PDB file of C-alpha atoms in Angstrom:
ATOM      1  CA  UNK A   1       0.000   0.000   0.000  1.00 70.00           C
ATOM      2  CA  UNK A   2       0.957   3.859  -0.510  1.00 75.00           C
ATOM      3  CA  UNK A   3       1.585   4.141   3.288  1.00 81.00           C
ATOM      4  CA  UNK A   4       4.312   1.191   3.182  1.00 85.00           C
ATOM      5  CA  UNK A   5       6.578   3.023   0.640  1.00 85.00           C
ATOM      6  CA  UNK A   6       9.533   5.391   0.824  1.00 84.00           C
ATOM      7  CA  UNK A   7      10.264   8.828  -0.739  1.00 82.00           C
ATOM      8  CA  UNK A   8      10.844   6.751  -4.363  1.00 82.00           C
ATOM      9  CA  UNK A   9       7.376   4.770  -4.161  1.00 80.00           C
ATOM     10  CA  UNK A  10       9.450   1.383  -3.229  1.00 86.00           C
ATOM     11  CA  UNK A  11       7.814  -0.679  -0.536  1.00 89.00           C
ATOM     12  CA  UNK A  12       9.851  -0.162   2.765  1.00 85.00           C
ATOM     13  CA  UNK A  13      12.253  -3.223   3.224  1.00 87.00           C
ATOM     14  CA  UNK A  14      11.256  -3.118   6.947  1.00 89.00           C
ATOM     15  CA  UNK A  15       7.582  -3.680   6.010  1.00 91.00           C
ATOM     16  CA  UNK A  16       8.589  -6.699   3.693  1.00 93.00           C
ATOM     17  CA  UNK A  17      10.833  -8.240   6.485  1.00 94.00           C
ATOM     18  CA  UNK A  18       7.819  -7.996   9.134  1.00 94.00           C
ATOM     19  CA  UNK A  19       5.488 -10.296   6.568  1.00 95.00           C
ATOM     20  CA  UNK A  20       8.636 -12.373   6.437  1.00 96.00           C
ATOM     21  CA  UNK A  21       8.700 -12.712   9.947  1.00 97.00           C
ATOM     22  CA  UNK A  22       4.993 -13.320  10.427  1.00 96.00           C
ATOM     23  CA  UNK A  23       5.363 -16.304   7.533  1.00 96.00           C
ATOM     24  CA  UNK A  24       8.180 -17.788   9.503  1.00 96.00           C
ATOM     25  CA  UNK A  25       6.679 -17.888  13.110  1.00 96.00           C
ATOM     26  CA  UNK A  26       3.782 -19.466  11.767  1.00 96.00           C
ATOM     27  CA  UNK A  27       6.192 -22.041  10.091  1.00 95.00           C
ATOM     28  CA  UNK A  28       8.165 -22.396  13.077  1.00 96.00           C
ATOM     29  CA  UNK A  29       5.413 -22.689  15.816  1.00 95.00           C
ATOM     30  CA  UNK A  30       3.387 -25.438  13.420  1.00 93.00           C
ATOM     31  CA  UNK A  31       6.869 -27.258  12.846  1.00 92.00           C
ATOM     32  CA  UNK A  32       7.394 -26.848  16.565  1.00 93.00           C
ATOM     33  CA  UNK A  33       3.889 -27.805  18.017  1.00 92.00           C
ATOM     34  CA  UNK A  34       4.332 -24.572  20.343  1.00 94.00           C
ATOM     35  CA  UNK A  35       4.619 -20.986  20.782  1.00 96.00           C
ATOM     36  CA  UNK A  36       7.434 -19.568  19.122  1.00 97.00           C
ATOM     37  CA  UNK A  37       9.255 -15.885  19.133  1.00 97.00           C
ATOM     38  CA  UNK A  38      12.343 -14.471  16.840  1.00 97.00           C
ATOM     39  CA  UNK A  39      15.773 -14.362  18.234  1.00 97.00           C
ATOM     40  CA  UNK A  40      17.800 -13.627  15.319  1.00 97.00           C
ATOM     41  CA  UNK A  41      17.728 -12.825  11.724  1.00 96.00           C
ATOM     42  CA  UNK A  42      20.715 -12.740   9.412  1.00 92.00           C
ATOM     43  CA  UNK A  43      21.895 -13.384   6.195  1.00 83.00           C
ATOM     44  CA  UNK A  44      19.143 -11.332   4.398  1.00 90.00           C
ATOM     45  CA  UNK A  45      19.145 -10.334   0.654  1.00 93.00           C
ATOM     46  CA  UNK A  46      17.561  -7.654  -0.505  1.00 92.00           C
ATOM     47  CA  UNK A  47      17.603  -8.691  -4.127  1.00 94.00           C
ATOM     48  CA  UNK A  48      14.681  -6.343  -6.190  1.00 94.00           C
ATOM     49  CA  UNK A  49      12.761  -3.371  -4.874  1.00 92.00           C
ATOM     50  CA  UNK A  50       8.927  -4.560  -4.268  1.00 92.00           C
ATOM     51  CA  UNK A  51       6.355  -1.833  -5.855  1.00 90.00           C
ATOM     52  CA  UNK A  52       2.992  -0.718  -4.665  1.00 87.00           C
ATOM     53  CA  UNK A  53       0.836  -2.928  -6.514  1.00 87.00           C
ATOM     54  CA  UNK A  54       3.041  -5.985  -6.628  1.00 91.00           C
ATOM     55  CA  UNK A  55       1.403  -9.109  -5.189  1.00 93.00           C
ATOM     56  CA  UNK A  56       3.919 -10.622  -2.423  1.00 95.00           C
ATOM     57  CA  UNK A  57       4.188 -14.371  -1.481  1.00 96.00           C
ATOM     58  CA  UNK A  58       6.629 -15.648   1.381  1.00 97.00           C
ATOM     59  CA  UNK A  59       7.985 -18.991   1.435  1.00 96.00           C
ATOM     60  CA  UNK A  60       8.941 -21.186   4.096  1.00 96.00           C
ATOM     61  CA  UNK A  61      11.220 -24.009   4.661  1.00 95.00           C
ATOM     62  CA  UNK A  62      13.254 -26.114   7.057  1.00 95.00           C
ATOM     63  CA  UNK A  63      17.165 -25.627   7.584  1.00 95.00           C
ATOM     64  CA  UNK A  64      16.893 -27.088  11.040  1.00 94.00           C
ATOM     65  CA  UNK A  65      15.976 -27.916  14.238  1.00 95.00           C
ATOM     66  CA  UNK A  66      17.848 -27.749  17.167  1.00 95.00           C
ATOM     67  CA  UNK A  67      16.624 -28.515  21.344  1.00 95.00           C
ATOM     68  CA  UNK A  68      14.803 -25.356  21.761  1.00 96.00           C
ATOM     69  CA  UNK A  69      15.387 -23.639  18.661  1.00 97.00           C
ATOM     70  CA  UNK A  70      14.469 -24.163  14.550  1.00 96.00           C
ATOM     71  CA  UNK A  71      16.123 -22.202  11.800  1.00 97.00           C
ATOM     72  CA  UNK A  72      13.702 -21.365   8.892  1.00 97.00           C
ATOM     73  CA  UNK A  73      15.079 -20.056   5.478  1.00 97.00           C
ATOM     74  CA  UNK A  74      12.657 -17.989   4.106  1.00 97.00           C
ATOM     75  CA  UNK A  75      11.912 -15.800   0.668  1.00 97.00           C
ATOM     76  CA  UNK A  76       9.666 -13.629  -0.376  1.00 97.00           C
ATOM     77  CA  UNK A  77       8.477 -13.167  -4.563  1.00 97.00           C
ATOM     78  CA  UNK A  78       6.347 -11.105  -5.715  1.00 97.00           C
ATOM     79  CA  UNK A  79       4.204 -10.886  -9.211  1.00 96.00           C
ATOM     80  CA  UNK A  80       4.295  -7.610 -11.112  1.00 93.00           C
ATOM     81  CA  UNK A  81       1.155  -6.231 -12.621  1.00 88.00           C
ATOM     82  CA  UNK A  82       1.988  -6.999 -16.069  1.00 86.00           C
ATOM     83  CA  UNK A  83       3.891 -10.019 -15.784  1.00 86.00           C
ATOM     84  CA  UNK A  84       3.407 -13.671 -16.043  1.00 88.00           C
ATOM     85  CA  UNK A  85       6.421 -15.407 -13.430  1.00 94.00           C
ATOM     86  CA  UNK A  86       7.429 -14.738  -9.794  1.00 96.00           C
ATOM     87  CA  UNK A  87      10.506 -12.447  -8.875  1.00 97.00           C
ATOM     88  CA  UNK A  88      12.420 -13.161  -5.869  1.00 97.00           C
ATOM     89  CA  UNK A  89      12.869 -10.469  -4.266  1.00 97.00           C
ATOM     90  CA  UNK A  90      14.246 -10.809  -0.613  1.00 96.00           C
ATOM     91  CA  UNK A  91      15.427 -14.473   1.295  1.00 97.00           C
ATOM     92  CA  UNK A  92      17.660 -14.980   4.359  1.00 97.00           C
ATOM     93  CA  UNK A  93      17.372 -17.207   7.536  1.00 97.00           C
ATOM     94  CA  UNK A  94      15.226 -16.924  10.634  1.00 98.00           C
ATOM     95  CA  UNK A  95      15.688 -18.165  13.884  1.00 98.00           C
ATOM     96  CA  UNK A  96      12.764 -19.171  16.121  1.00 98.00           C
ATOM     97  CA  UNK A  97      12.643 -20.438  19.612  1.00 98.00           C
ATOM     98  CA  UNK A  98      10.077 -22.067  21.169  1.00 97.00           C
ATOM     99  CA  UNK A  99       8.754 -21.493  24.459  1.00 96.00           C
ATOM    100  CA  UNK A 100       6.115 -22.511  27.025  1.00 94.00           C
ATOM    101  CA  UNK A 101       3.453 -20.181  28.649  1.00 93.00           C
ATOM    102  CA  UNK A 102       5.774 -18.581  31.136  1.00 94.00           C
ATOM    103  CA  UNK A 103       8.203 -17.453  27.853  1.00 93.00           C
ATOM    104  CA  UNK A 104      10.525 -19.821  28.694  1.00 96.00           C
ATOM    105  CA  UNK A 105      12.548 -21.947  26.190  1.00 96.00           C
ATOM    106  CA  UNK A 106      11.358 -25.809  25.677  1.00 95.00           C
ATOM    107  CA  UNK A 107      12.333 -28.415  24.270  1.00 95.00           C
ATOM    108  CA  UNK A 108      10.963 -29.450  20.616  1.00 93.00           C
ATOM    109  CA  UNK A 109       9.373 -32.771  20.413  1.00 85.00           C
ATOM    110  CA  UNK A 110      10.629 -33.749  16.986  1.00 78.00           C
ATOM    111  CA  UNK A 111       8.449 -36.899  15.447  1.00 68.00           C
ATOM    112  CA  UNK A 112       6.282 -36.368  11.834  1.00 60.00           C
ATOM    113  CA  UNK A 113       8.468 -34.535   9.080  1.00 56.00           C
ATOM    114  CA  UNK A 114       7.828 -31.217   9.251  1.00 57.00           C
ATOM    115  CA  UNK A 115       5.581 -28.864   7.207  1.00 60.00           C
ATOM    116  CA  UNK A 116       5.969 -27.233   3.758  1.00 58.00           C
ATOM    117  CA  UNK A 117       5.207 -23.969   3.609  1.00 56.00           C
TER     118      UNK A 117
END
């Protein structure tokens, strides 16, 4: 939307890294069968500028899973008005941890394969 965009009309990257955080988490607490929260973020790419207008996707997937904690690699594309194939436009790695109703860290009961996103 307008409101999400800098001085040159592109979409803030800040804005695009908060859906990619939202996609994650949900990845992260379904994979992890609890609550989970964001410790760390790193190796982001901004690749391509995202437009007001441009229809944005995140992706989620698996890098691992540790006691308390599960790394998600995760990318965002987006479809341009007039074109006919995805663009990625941002990736990099999220870290979740999960935690029980007092916020503490627990442990991840790791059984079924875990989700596709």
């Amino acid at each position: 939307m307008p409101a999400d965009t800098n001085q040159n009309g592109d979409i803030f990257g800040g804005w695009l890294l908060s859906q990619m955080d939202i996609g994650g988490g949900v990845f992260a607490s379904k994979t992890a069968r609890a609550r989970t929260v964001t410790v760390a973020i790193d190796a982001m790419n901004f690749r391509k500028p995202v437009f007001v207008g441009d229809l944005v996707s995140v992706h989620a997937s698996l890098v691992k899973i540790g006691k308390t904690s599960i790394t998600v690699h995760i990318e965002a594309w987006v479809m341009r008005r007039k074109e006919m194939h995805s663009i990625l436009v941002t990736d990099g790695n999220f870290t979740y941890v999960a935690i029980d109703d007092q916020g503490r860290p627990q442990v991840i009961q790791q059984g079924d394969p875990p989700i596709t996103a």
